[in-house]
Amino acid sequence: MFIIIKSILVALFSYGVSNSLLPFVVQWGNIKHLQEKKDDRKIHVEEVHALGGVGIFITTWLLIMCLPGIPSLGLLLASLLLFITGLVDDLINLSAFVRFGVQILTGIILCQSGWVLYLDFLPFQSFYLVPEMVTIFFFVLLINAYNFIDGINGLAGSLGAFHSLLFGLVFLFLGMPVWGLICFILLGSLLGFLRFNFGKAKIFMGDNGSTFIGLMMGVFSIVFMKEAS
């Protein structure tokens, strides 16, 4: 019961940090005139910039670093690389080739850090490097899936928050409190972002946020499969 209360408090604190940080991000983006260009996938009419991931990323990792037994340095490096690439893409539009290359590199970093899918149930488990190759594809798939759905206000953020809540509850049930708290940290940071994204949006998540969420969901999935196995 105590860990449930602690998780709720962590989520509320994360929400408060995100909710306090994002107005500064909104103001800075408006001052710098970084409004997002509309395309066929985005239906918004507001002149809004896509720097919401800045608040989500900073809040999430700032609080994760305060936890005991934090994840490996590889996860921080991979998520930072993906976040920076997404941020640059939101500002100057990188080519698809560059984005895809960074996503593959991110998957490689995570594999080298031990985040590899559990594939013993597959017949090709014994083939050299197949688990790593499938894991890289898995991360690239999730990263682009969350990025693709980030075209309607609140959609990617709401799904990310919902999935974070589910993973968090599962991890607490499995006796993995640190991972449960990480999920609730991400939940709180996303809820803080959604306050500025629903209705008449003041800020969009951008590739810098959606790709980060996709990466974290991939990591949560691998942690769950390893524990469940």
PDB file of N, CA, C and O in Angstrom, residues 149-193:
ATOM      1  N   ILE A 149       1.398   8.904 -34.742  1.00  0.00           N
ATOM      2  CA  ILE A 149       0.088   9.261 -34.193  1.00  0.00           C
ATOM      3  C   ILE A 149       0.074  10.662 -33.597  1.00  0.00           C
ATOM      4  O   ILE A 149      -0.983  11.145 -33.175  1.00  0.00           O
ATOM      5  N   ASP A 150       1.234  11.308 -33.551  1.00  0.00           N
ATOM      6  CA  ASP A 150       1.287  12.652 -32.971  1.00  0.00           C
ATOM      7  C   ASP A 150       0.857  13.684 -34.000  1.00  0.00           C
ATOM      8  O   ASP A 150       1.624  14.534 -34.415  1.00  0.00           O
ATOM      9  N   GLY A 151      -0.404  13.579 -34.448  1.00  0.00           N
ATOM     10  CA  GLY A 151      -0.922  14.542 -35.402  1.00  0.00           C
ATOM     11  C   GLY A 151      -2.189  15.222 -34.924  1.00  0.00           C
ATOM     12  O   GLY A 151      -2.689  16.144 -35.553  1.00  0.00           O
ATOM     13  N   ILE A 152      -2.741  14.746 -33.810  1.00  0.00           N
ATOM     14  CA  ILE A 152      -3.964  15.303 -33.235  1.00  0.00           C
ATOM     15  C   ILE A 152      -3.673  15.699 -31.799  1.00  0.00           C
ATOM     16  O   ILE A 152      -3.020  14.952 -31.060  1.00  0.00           O
ATOM     17  N   ASN A 153      -4.151  16.847 -31.399  1.00  0.00           N
ATOM     18  CA  ASN A 153      -3.899  17.319 -30.040  1.00  0.00           C
ATOM     19  C   ASN A 153      -4.267  16.267 -28.993  1.00  0.00           C
ATOM     20  O   ASN A 153      -5.389  15.757 -28.983  1.00  0.00           O
ATOM     21  N   GLY A 154      -3.318  15.964 -28.147  1.00  0.00           N
ATOM     22  CA  GLY A 154      -3.582  15.085 -27.016  1.00  0.00           C
ATOM     23  C   GLY A 154      -3.496  13.599 -27.285  1.00  0.00           C
ATOM     24  O   GLY A 154      -3.484  12.809 -26.335  1.00  0.00           O
ATOM     25  N   LEU A 155      -3.411  13.172 -28.552  1.00  0.00           N
ATOM     26  CA  LEU A 155      -3.477  11.743 -28.852  1.00  0.00           C
ATOM     27  C   LEU A 155      -2.239  10.995 -28.357  1.00  0.00           C
ATOM     28  O   LEU A 155      -2.347  10.050 -27.560  1.00  0.00           O
ATOM     29  N   ALA A 156      -1.063  11.377 -28.820  1.00  0.00           N
ATOM     30  CA  ALA A 156       0.165  10.681 -28.412  1.00  0.00           C
ATOM     31  C   ALA A 156       0.396  10.824 -26.910  1.00  0.00           C
ATOM     32  O   ALA A 156       0.803   9.870 -26.239  1.00  0.00           O
ATOM     33  N   GLY A 157       0.132  12.007 -26.374  1.00  0.00           N
ATOM     34  CA  GLY A 157       0.317  12.235 -24.945  1.00  0.00           C
ATOM     35  C   GLY A 157      -0.624  11.394 -24.104  1.00  0.00           C
ATOM     36  O   GLY A 157      -0.221  10.831 -23.080  1.00  0.00           O
ATOM     37  N   SER A 158      -1.877  11.286 -24.526  1.00  0.00           N
ATOM     38  CA  SER A 158      -2.858  10.500 -23.773  1.00  0.00           C
ATOM     39  C   SER A 158      -2.518   9.016 -23.816  1.00  0.00           C
ATOM     40  O   SER A 158      -2.594   8.325 -22.796  1.00  0.00           O
ATOM     41  N   LEU A 159      -2.153   8.512 -24.998  1.00  0.00           N
ATOM     42  CA  LEU A 159      -1.772   7.108 -25.109  1.00  0.00           C
ATOM     43  C   LEU A 159      -0.521   6.814 -24.283  1.00  0.00           C
ATOM     44  O   LEU A 159      -0.430   5.785 -23.609  1.00  0.00           O
ATOM     45  N   GLY A 160       0.449   7.733 -24.345  1.00  0.00           N
ATOM     46  CA  GLY A 160       1.660   7.557 -23.554  1.00  0.00           C
ATOM     47  C   GLY A 160       1.371   7.538 -22.070  1.00  0.00           C
ATOM     48  O   GLY A 160       1.934   6.723 -21.319  1.00  0.00           O
ATOM     49  N   ALA A 161       0.473   8.420 -21.625  1.00  0.00           N
ATOM     50  CA  ALA A 161       0.104   8.461 -20.210  1.00  0.00           C
ATOM     51  C   ALA A 161      -0.624   7.184 -19.794  1.00  0.00           C
ATOM     52  O   ALA A 161      -0.357   6.619 -18.729  1.00  0.00           O
ATOM     53  N   PHE A 162      -1.532   6.725 -20.638  1.00  0.00           N
ATOM     54  CA  PHE A 162      -2.288   5.507 -20.343  1.00  0.00           C
ATOM     55  C   PHE A 162      -1.364   4.291 -20.265  1.00  0.00           C
ATOM     56  O   PHE A 162      -1.457   3.481 -19.335  1.00  0.00           O
ATOM     57  N   HIS A 163      -0.466   4.179 -21.237  1.00  0.00           N
ATOM     58  CA  HIS A 163       0.468   3.049 -21.236  1.00  0.00           C
ATOM     59  C   HIS A 163       1.446   3.129 -20.058  1.00  0.00           C
ATOM     60  O   HIS A 163       1.807   2.089 -19.478  1.00  0.00           O
ATOM     61  N   SER A 164       1.858   4.332 -19.691  1.00  0.00           N
ATOM     62  CA  SER A 164       2.737   4.495 -18.532  1.00  0.00           C
ATOM     63  C   SER A 164       2.041   4.042 -17.263  1.00  0.00           C
ATOM     64  O   SER A 164       2.647   3.388 -16.401  1.00  0.00           O
ATOM     65  N   LEU A 165       0.764   4.388 -17.132  1.00  0.00           N
ATOM     66  CA  LEU A 165      -0.014   3.967 -15.964  1.00  0.00           C
ATOM     67  C   LEU A 165      -0.124   2.447 -15.904  1.00  0.00           C
ATOM     68  O   LEU A 165       0.083   1.837 -14.838  1.00  0.00           O
ATOM     69  N   LEU A 166      -0.433   1.814 -17.041  1.00  0.00           N
ATOM     70  CA  LEU A 166      -0.569   0.358 -17.070  1.00  0.00           C
ATOM     71  C   LEU A 166       0.752  -0.326 -16.713  1.00  0.00           C
ATOM     72  O   LEU A 166       0.785  -1.237 -15.877  1.00  0.00           O
ATOM     73  N   PHE A 167       1.838   0.115 -17.356  1.00  0.00           N
ATOM     74  CA  PHE A 167       3.142  -0.479 -17.063  1.00  0.00           C
ATOM     75  C   PHE A 167       3.519  -0.248 -15.598  1.00  0.00           C
ATOM     76  O   PHE A 167       4.064  -1.132 -14.934  1.00  0.00           O
ATOM     77  N   GLY A 168       3.228   0.934 -15.095  1.00  0.00           N
ATOM     78  CA  GLY A 168       3.563   1.238 -13.712  1.00  0.00           C
ATOM     79  C   GLY A 168       2.862   0.316 -12.734  1.00  0.00           C
ATOM     80  O   GLY A 168       3.471  -0.204 -11.789  1.00  0.00           O
ATOM     81  N   LEU A 169       1.577   0.096 -12.947  1.00  0.00           N
ATOM     82  CA  LEU A 169       0.817  -0.794 -12.067  1.00  0.00           C
ATOM     83  C   LEU A 169       1.325  -2.236 -12.164  1.00  0.00           C
ATOM     84  O   LEU A 169       1.426  -2.939 -11.156  1.00  0.00           O
ATOM     85  N   VAL A 170       1.645  -2.656 -13.393  1.00  0.00           N
ATOM     86  CA  VAL A 170       2.165  -4.014 -13.591  1.00  0.00           C
ATOM     87  C   VAL A 170       3.502  -4.188 -12.868  1.00  0.00           C
ATOM     88  O   VAL A 170       3.737  -5.197 -12.184  1.00  0.00           O
ATOM     89  N   PHE A 171       4.384  -3.205 -13.003  1.00  0.00           N
ATOM     90  CA  PHE A 171       5.693  -3.304 -12.349  1.00  0.00           C
ATOM     91  C   PHE A 171       5.560  -3.332 -10.826  1.00  0.00           C
ATOM     92  O   PHE A 171       6.286  -4.056 -10.137  1.00  0.00           O
ATOM     93  N   LEU A 172       4.646  -2.545 -10.288  1.00  0.00           N
ATOM     94  CA  LEU A 172       4.434  -2.562  -8.841  1.00  0.00           C
ATOM     95  C   LEU A 172       3.903  -3.923  -8.398  1.00  0.00           C
ATOM     96  O   LEU A 172       4.301  -4.458  -7.364  1.00  0.00           O
ATOM     97  N   PHE A 173       3.009  -4.488  -9.202  1.00  0.00           N
ATOM     98  CA  PHE A 173       2.450  -5.807  -8.890  1.00  0.00           C
ATOM     99  C   PHE A 173       3.528  -6.886  -8.944  1.00  0.00           C
ATOM    100  O   PHE A 173       3.501  -7.839  -8.151  1.00  0.00           O
ATOM    101  N   LEU A 174       4.498  -6.732  -9.849  1.00  0.00           N
ATOM    102  CA  LEU A 174       5.571  -7.709  -9.997  1.00  0.00           C
ATOM    103  C   LEU A 174       6.705  -7.498  -8.994  1.00  0.00           C
ATOM    104  O   LEU A 174       7.689  -8.233  -9.007  1.00  0.00           O
ATOM    105  N   GLY A 175       6.569  -6.510  -8.142  1.00  0.00           N
ATOM    106  CA  GLY A 175       7.609  -6.245  -7.151  1.00  0.00           C
ATOM    107  C   GLY A 175       8.820  -5.546  -7.732  1.00  0.00           C
ATOM    108  O   GLY A 175       9.954  -5.822  -7.309  1.00  0.00           O
ATOM    109  N   MET A 176       8.601  -4.633  -8.675  1.00  0.00           N
ATOM    110  CA  MET A 176       9.677  -3.867  -9.314  1.00  0.00           C
ATOM    111  C   MET A 176       9.420  -2.379  -9.073  1.00  0.00           C
ATOM    112  O   MET A 176       9.030  -1.640  -9.989  1.00  0.00           O
ATOM    113  N   PRO A 177       9.605  -1.909  -7.836  1.00  0.00           N
ATOM    114  CA  PRO A 177       9.202  -0.546  -7.475  1.00  0.00           C
ATOM    115  C   PRO A 177       9.921   0.551  -8.238  1.00  0.00           C
ATOM    116  O   PRO A 177       9.316   1.582  -8.550  1.00  0.00           O
ATOM    117  N   VAL A 178      11.216   0.360  -8.535  1.00  0.00           N
ATOM    118  CA  VAL A 178      11.948   1.414  -9.250  1.00  0.00           C
ATOM    119  C   VAL A 178      11.355   1.639 -10.633  1.00  0.00           C
ATOM    120  O   VAL A 178      11.106   2.779 -11.048  1.00  0.00           O
ATOM    121  N   TRP A 179      11.102   0.544 -11.348  1.00  0.00           N
ATOM    122  CA  TRP A 179      10.509   0.683 -12.680  1.00  0.00           C
ATOM    123  C   TRP A 179       9.078   1.205 -12.598  1.00  0.00           C
ATOM    124  O   TRP A 179       8.631   1.956 -13.477  1.00  0.00           O
ATOM    125  N   GLY A 180       8.367   0.816 -11.552  1.00  0.00           N
ATOM    126  CA  GLY A 180       7.038   1.370 -11.362  1.00  0.00           C
ATOM    127  C   GLY A 180       7.082   2.875 -11.171  1.00  0.00           C
ATOM    128  O   GLY A 180       6.280   3.617 -11.761  1.00  0.00           O
ATOM    129  N   LEU A 181       8.028   3.345 -10.368  1.00  0.00           N
ATOM    130  CA  LEU A 181       8.162   4.784 -10.135  1.00  0.00           C
ATOM    131  C   LEU A 181       8.577   5.523 -11.404  1.00  0.00           C
ATOM    132  O   LEU A 181       8.129   6.645 -11.659  1.00  0.00           O
ATOM    133  N   ILE A 182       9.440   4.895 -12.220  1.00  0.00           N
ATOM    134  CA  ILE A 182       9.837   5.514 -13.489  1.00  0.00           C
ATOM    135  C   ILE A 182       8.608   5.716 -14.383  1.00  0.00           C
ATOM    136  O   ILE A 182       8.450   6.768 -15.015  1.00  0.00           O
ATOM    137  N   CYS A 183       7.739   4.720 -14.422  1.00  0.00           N
ATOM    138  CA  CYS A 183       6.515   4.841 -15.209  1.00  0.00           C
ATOM    139  C   CYS A 183       5.631   5.968 -14.694  1.00  0.00           C
ATOM    140  O   CYS A 183       5.054   6.738 -15.482  1.00  0.00           O
ATOM    141  N   PHE A 184       5.520   6.088 -13.369  1.00  0.00           N
ATOM    142  CA  PHE A 184       4.684   7.137 -12.798  1.00  0.00           C
ATOM    143  C   PHE A 184       5.313   8.519 -12.978  1.00  0.00           C
ATOM    144  O   PHE A 184       4.600   9.525 -13.070  1.00  0.00           O
ATOM    145  N   ILE A 185       6.632   8.576 -13.043  1.00  0.00           N
ATOM    146  CA  ILE A 185       7.299   9.844 -13.367  1.00  0.00           C
ATOM    147  C   ILE A 185       6.930  10.279 -14.777  1.00  0.00           C
ATOM    148  O   ILE A 185       6.577  11.442 -15.020  1.00  0.00           O
ATOM    149  N   LEU A 186       7.020   9.341 -15.718  1.00  0.00           N
ATOM    150  CA  LEU A 186       6.655   9.661 -17.101  1.00  0.00           C
ATOM    151  C   LEU A 186       5.177  10.022 -17.202  1.00  0.00           C
ATOM    152  O   LEU A 186       4.809  10.956 -17.940  1.00  0.00           O
ATOM    153  N   LEU A 187       4.340   9.321 -16.457  1.00  0.00           N
ATOM    154  CA  LEU A 187       2.909   9.631 -16.433  1.00  0.00           C
ATOM    155  C   LEU A 187       2.677  11.071 -15.995  1.00  0.00           C
ATOM    156  O   LEU A 187       1.936  11.821 -16.643  1.00  0.00           O
ATOM    157  N   GLY A 188       3.307  11.473 -14.908  1.00  0.00           N
ATOM    158  CA  GLY A 188       3.119  12.834 -14.410  1.00  0.00           C
ATOM    159  C   GLY A 188       3.612  13.888 -15.378  1.00  0.00           C
ATOM    160  O   GLY A 188       2.958  14.918 -15.581  1.00  0.00           O
ATOM    161  N   SER A 189       4.755  13.641 -16.010  1.00  0.00           N
ATOM    162  CA  SER A 189       5.294  14.621 -16.953  1.00  0.00           C
ATOM    163  C   SER A 189       4.391  14.760 -18.171  1.00  0.00           C
ATOM    164  O   SER A 189       4.221  15.862 -18.710  1.00  0.00           O
ATOM    165  N   LEU A 190       3.784  13.652 -18.604  1.00  0.00           N
ATOM    166  CA  LEU A 190       2.866  13.701 -19.744  1.00  0.00           C
ATOM    167  C   LEU A 190       1.563  14.411 -19.381  1.00  0.00           C
ATOM    168  O   LEU A 190       1.022  15.181 -20.192  1.00  0.00           O
ATOM    169  N   LEU A 191       1.065  14.174 -18.185  1.00  0.00           N
ATOM    170  CA  LEU A 191      -0.150  14.881 -17.749  1.00  0.00           C
ATOM    171  C   LEU A 191       0.095  16.383 -17.651  1.00  0.00           C
ATOM    172  O   LEU A 191      -0.783  17.193 -17.990  1.00  0.00           O
ATOM    173  N   GLY A 192       1.303  16.751 -17.198  1.00  0.00           N
ATOM    174  CA  GLY A 192       1.639  18.168 -17.159  1.00  0.00           C
ATOM    175  C   GLY A 192       1.669  18.776 -18.552  1.00  0.00           C
ATOM    176  O   GLY A 192       1.215  19.913 -18.761  1.00  0.00           O
ATOM    177  N   PHE A 193       2.178  18.024 -19.527  1.00  0.00           N
ATOM    178  CA  PHE A 193       2.179  18.489 -20.920  1.00  0.00           C
ATOM    179  C   PHE A 193       0.766  18.609 -21.478  1.00  0.00           C
ATOM    180  O   PHE A 193       0.431  19.585 -22.158  1.00  0.00           O
TER     181      PHE A 193
END
